[in-house]
Coordinates of C-alpha atoms in Angstrom, one line a residue:
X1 CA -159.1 9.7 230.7
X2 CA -161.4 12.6 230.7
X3 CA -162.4 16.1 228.5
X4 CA -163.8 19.1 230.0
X5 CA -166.8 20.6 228.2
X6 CA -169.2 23.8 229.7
X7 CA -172.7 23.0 230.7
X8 CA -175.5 25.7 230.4
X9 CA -174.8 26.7 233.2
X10 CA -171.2 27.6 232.7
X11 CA -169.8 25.0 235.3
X12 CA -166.9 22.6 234.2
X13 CA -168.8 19.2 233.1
X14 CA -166.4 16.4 232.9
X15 CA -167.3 13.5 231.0
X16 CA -165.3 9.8 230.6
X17 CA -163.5 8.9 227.5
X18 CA -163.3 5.8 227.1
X19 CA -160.0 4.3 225.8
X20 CA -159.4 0.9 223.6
X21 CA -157.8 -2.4 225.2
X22 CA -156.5 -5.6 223.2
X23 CA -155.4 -8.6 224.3
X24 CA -152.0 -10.2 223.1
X25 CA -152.1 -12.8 221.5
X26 CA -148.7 -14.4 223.0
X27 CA -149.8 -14.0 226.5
X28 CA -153.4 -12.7 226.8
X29 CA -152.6 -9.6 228.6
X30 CA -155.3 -6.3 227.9
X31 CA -153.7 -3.2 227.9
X32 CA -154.7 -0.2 226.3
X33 CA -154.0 -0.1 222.6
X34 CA -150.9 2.8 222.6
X35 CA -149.3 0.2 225.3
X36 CA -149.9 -2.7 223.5
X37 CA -149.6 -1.7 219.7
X38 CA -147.0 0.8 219.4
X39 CA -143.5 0.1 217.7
X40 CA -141.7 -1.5 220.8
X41 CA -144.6 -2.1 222.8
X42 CA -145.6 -5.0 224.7
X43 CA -146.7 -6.9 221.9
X44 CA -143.3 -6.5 220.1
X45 CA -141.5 -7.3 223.5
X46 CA -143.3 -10.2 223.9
X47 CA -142.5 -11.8 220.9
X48 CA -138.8 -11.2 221.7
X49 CA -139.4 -12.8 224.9
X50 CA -140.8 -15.9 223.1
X51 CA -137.9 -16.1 221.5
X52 CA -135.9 -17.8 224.2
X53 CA -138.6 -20.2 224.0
X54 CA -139.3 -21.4 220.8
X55 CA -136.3 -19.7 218.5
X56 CA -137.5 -21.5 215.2
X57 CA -141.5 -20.7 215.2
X58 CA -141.2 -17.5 216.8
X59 CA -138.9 -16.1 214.2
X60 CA -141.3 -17.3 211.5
X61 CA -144.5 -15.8 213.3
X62 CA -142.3 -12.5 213.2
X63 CA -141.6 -13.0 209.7
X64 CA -145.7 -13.4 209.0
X65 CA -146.4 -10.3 211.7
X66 CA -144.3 -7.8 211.3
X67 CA -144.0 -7.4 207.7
X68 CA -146.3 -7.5 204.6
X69 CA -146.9 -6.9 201.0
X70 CA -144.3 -7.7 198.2
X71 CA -141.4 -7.9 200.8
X72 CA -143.1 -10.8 202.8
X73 CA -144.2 -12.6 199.9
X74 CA -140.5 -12.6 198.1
X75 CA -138.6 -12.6 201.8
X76 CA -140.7 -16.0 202.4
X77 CA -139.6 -17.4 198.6
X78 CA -136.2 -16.3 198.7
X79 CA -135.4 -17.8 202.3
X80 CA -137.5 -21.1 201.3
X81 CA -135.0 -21.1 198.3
X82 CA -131.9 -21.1 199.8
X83 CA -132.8 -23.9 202.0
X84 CA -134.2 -26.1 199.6
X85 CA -131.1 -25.6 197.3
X86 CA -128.9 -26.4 200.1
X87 CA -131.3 -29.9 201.2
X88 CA -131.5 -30.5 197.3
X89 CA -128.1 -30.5 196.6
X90 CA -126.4 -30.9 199.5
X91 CA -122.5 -31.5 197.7
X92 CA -122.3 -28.3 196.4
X93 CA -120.4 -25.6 198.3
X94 CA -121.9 -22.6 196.1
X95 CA -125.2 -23.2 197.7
X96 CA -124.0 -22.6 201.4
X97 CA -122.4 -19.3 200.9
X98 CA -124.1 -15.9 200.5
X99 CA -122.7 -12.9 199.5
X100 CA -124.5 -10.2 202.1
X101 CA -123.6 -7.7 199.5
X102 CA -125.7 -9.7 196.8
X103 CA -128.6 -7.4 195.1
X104 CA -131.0 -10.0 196.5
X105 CA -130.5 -10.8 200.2
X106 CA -130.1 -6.7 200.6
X107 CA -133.6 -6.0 198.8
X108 CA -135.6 -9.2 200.3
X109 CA -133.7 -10.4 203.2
X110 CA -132.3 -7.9 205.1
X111 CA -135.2 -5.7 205.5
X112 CA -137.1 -8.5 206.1
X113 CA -137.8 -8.5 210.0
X114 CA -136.9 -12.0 211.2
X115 CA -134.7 -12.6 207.6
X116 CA -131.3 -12.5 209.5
X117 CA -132.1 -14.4 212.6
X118 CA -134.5 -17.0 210.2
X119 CA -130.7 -17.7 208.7
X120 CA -129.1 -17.9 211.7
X121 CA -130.9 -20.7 213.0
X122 CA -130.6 -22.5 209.9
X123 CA -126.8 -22.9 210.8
X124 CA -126.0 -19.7 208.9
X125 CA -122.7 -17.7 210.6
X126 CA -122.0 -14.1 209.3
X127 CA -118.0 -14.0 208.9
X128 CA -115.6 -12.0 206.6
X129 CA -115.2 -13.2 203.0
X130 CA -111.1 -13.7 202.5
X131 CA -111.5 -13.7 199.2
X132 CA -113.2 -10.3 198.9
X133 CA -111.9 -7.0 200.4
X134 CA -114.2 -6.3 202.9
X135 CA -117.0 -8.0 201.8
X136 CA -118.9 -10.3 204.5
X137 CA -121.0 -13.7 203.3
X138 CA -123.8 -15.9 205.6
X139 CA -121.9 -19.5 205.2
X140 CA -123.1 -22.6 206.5
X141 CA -120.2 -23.9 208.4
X142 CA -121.5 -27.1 209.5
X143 CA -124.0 -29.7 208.3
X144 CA -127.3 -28.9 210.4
X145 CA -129.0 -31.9 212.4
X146 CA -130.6 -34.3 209.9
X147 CA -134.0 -33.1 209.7
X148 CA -133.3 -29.6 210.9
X149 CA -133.3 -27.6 207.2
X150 CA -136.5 -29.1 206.0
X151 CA -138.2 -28.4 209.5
X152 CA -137.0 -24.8 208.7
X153 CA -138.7 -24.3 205.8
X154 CA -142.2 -26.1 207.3
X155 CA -142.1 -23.5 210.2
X156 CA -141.4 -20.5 208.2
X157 CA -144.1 -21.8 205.2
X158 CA -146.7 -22.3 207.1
X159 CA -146.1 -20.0 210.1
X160 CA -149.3 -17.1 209.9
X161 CA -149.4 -13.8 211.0
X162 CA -151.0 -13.2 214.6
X163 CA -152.1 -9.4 215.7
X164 CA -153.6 -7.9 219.6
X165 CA -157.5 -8.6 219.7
X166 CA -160.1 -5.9 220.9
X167 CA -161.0 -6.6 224.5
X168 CA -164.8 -6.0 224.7
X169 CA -164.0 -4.8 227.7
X170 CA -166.9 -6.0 229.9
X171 CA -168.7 -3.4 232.3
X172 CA -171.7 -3.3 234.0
X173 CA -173.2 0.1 235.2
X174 CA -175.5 1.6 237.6
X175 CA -178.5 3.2 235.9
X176 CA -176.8 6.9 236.3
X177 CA -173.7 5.7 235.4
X178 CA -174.9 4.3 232.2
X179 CA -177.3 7.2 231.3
X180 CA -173.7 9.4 231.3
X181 CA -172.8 11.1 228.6
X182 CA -169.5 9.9 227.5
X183 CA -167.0 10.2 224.7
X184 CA -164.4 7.7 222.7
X185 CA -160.9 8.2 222.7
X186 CA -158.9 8.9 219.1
X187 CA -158.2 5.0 219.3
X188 CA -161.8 4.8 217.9
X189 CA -161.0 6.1 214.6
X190 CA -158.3 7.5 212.4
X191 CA -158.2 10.2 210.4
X192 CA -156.5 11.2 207.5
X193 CA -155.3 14.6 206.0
X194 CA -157.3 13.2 203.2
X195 CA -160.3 12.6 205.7
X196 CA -159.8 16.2 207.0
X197 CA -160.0 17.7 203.8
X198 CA -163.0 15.7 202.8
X199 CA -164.6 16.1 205.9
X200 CA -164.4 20.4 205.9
X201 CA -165.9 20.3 202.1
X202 CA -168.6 18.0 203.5
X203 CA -169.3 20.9 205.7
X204 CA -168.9 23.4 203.1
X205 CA -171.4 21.8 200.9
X206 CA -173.9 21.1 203.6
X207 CA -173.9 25.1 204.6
X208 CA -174.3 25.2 200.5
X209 CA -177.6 23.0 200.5
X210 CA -179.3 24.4 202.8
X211 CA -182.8 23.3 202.7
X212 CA -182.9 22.2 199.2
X213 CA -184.7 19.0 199.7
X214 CA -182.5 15.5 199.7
X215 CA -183.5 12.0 198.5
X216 CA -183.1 9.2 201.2
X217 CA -180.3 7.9 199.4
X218 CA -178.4 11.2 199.1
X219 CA -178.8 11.0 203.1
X220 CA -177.4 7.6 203.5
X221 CA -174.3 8.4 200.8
X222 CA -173.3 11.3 203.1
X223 CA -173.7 9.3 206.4
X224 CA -171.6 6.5 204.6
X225 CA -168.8 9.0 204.5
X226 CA -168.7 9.5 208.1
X227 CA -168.8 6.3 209.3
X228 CA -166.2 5.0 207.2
X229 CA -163.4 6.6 209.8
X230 CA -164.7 5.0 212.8
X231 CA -163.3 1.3 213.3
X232 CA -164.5 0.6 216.9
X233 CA -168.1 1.9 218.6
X234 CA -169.3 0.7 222.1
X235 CA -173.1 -0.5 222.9
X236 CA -174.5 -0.2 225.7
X237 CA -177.7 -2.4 226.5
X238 CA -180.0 -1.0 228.7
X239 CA -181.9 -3.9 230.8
X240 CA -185.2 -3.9 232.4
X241 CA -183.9 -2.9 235.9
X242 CA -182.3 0.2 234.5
X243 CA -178.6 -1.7 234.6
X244 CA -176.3 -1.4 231.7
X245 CA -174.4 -4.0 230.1
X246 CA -171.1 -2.2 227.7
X247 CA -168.6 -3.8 225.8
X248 CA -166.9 -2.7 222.7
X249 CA -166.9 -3.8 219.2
X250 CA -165.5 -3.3 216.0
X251 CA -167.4 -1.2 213.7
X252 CA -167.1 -4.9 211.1
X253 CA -168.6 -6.9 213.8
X254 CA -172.5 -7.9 213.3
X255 CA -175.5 -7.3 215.1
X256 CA -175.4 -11.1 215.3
X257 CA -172.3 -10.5 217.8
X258 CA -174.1 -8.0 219.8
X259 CA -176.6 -10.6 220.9
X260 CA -174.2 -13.0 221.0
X261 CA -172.7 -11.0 223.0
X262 CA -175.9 -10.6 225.6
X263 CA -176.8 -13.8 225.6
X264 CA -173.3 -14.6 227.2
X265 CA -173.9 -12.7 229.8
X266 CA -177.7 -13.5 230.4
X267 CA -178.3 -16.2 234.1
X268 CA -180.4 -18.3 232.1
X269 CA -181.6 -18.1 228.3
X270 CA -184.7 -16.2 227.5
X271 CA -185.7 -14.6 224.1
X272 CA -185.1 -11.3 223.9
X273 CA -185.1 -8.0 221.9
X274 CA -182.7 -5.5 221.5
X275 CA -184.3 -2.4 220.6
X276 CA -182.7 1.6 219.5
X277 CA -185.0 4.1 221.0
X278 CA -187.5 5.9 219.0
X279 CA -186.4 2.5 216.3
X280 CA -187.9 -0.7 215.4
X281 CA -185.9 -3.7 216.8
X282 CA -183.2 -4.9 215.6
X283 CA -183.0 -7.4 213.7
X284 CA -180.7 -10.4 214.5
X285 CA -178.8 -10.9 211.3
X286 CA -175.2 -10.0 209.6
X287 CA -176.0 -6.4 209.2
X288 CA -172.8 -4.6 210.1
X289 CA -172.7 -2.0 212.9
X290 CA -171.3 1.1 211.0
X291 CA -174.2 -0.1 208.7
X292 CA -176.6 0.1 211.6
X293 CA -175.8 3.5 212.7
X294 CA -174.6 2.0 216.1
X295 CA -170.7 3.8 215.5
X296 CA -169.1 5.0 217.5
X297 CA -171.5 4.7 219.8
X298 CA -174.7 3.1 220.3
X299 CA -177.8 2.5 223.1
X300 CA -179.9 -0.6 222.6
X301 CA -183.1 -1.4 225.2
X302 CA -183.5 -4.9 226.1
X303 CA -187.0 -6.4 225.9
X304 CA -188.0 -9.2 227.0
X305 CA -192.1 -10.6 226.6
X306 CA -192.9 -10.6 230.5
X307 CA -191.0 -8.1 233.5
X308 CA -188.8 -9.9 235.0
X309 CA -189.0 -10.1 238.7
X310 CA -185.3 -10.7 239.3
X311 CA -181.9 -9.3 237.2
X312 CA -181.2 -11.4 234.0
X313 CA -177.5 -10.9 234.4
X314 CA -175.6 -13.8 235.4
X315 CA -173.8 -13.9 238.9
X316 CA -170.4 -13.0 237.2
X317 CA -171.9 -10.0 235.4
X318 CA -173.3 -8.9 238.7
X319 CA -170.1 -8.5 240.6
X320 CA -168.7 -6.5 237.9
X321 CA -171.6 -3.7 239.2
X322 CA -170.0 0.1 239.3
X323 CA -170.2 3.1 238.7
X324 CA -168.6 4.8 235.9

């Protein structure tokens, strides 16, 4: 994707946005985050898909992903319930029939993603209540494989929730290519009406200071509030040879990661600095990127004690060389 902005000149300047990719966690595929997040997506699809696969632990890991809060917590307890009562007394009837009119499956089990099918394979068959007009009940019409109940209620207990990862979406760039001015896409942040309206009496207020002289920590409050929107920046480090290594990171990852994240992609191991211009080095610790001004964006110069005679990039690093 690109915008369109008007140089000095008055010629059309277009300039790359760049977009942000994840990874699935089900089959490591990167796609752009409105493919891969999005209600239906790929990441939803591929879930279903596993489904054919591994019915039981799917089906849990849907349970633990796609809901949360209060309903998760009592859909977990309620469905571990009515499994244990059935393994704990397994003689009595009441305890394999449910009405699907009852107050409590319809407020934590069937708007529980995952609640219905978690039933069904526990041995649980929806079917018309003949003693009740109408009504329908989840029965357990036969006795499951020995085993199978209490396997049910491990899976779905201990089953966590699993989420799309950023892709730091590794790219190496020619010297112009990396000195181009660039924007991030809307994935980088989210605003709020909240944020909007906070945001235009920022403004106001600024207009409203004017010079009037401001403590260091009045400046740091109000670049606090800006930075709080932004959940995703991209660095790029600017080696000796004028190439560029990028990759994106969340705005809660550490400068620790950042040189983590060079020394990946370094041919051999060398100590190094990574420096902002017109800054001091960085320093390599757990300082937070929003907290280091490096969001949503950020430019950090390599330095190294001697010129190197040769790149420091690694052989794979090198044949990901382009242009932007």
């Amino acid at each position: 994707k690109a915008v369109v902005s008007t140089q000095s000149t008055g010629q059309p300047e277009v300039i790359p946005q760049l977009g942000l990719r994840m990874v699935c966690p089900v089959c490591q595929t990167s796609l752009p985050k409105p493919e891969m997040s999005s209600s239906g997506g790929h990441f939803e699809g591929c879930l279903e898909k596993q489904l054919e696969v591994d019915p039981l632990g799917t089906t849990c890991t849907m349970i633990h992903t796609l809901n949360s809060g209060d309903l998760l917590t009592a859909g977990v307890r309620t469905l571990s319930t009515i499994i244990t009562n059935i393994t704990s007394h397994p003689g009595e009837e009441k305890y394999r029939r449910l009405r699907v009119n009852n107050p409590a499956v319809q407020r934590k089990i069937v708007p529980l993603v995952g609640g219905v099918e978690f039933l069904e394979i526990a041995g649980f068959t929806r079917i018309p209540d003949d003693s009740a007009d109408g009504e329908e009940i989840f029965v357990l019409l036969e006795t499951p494989p020995e085993g199978h109940l209490e396997r049910c209620v491990s899976v779905l207990q201990s089953a966590t929730k699993i989420a799309p990862t950023l892709d730091r979406d590794v790219r190496v760039l020619q010297a112009s290519a990396g000195n181009q001015r660039f924007e991030v896409s809307s994935d980088f942040y989210r605003v709020t009406r909240e944020e909007v309206a906070a945001e235009q009496k920022r403004r106001a207020d600024e207009r409203e200071r004017g010079e009037v002289l401001r403590t260091r920590a009045m400046r740091e409050r109000d670049a606090g509030v800006e930075m709080r929107i932004y959940h995703y920046t991209v660095i790029r480090v600017r080696f000796p040879d004028g190439i560029f290594l990028q990759g994106t990171f969340s705005a809660h990852d550490t400068v620790e990661s950042v040189f983590t994240f060079v020394e990946t992609s370094l041919r051999h191991s060398i100590p190094f600095s990574l420096v902002p211009p017109g800054s001091p080095a960085l320093k390599r610790d757990g300082t937070l990127l929003k907290n280091a001004c490096l969001v949503p964006t950020g430019v950090l110069n390599l330095s190294t004690p001697t010129t190197p005679e040769f790149t420091l990039l690694s052989d794979e690093m090198v044949c990901k060389l382009s242009d932007m």
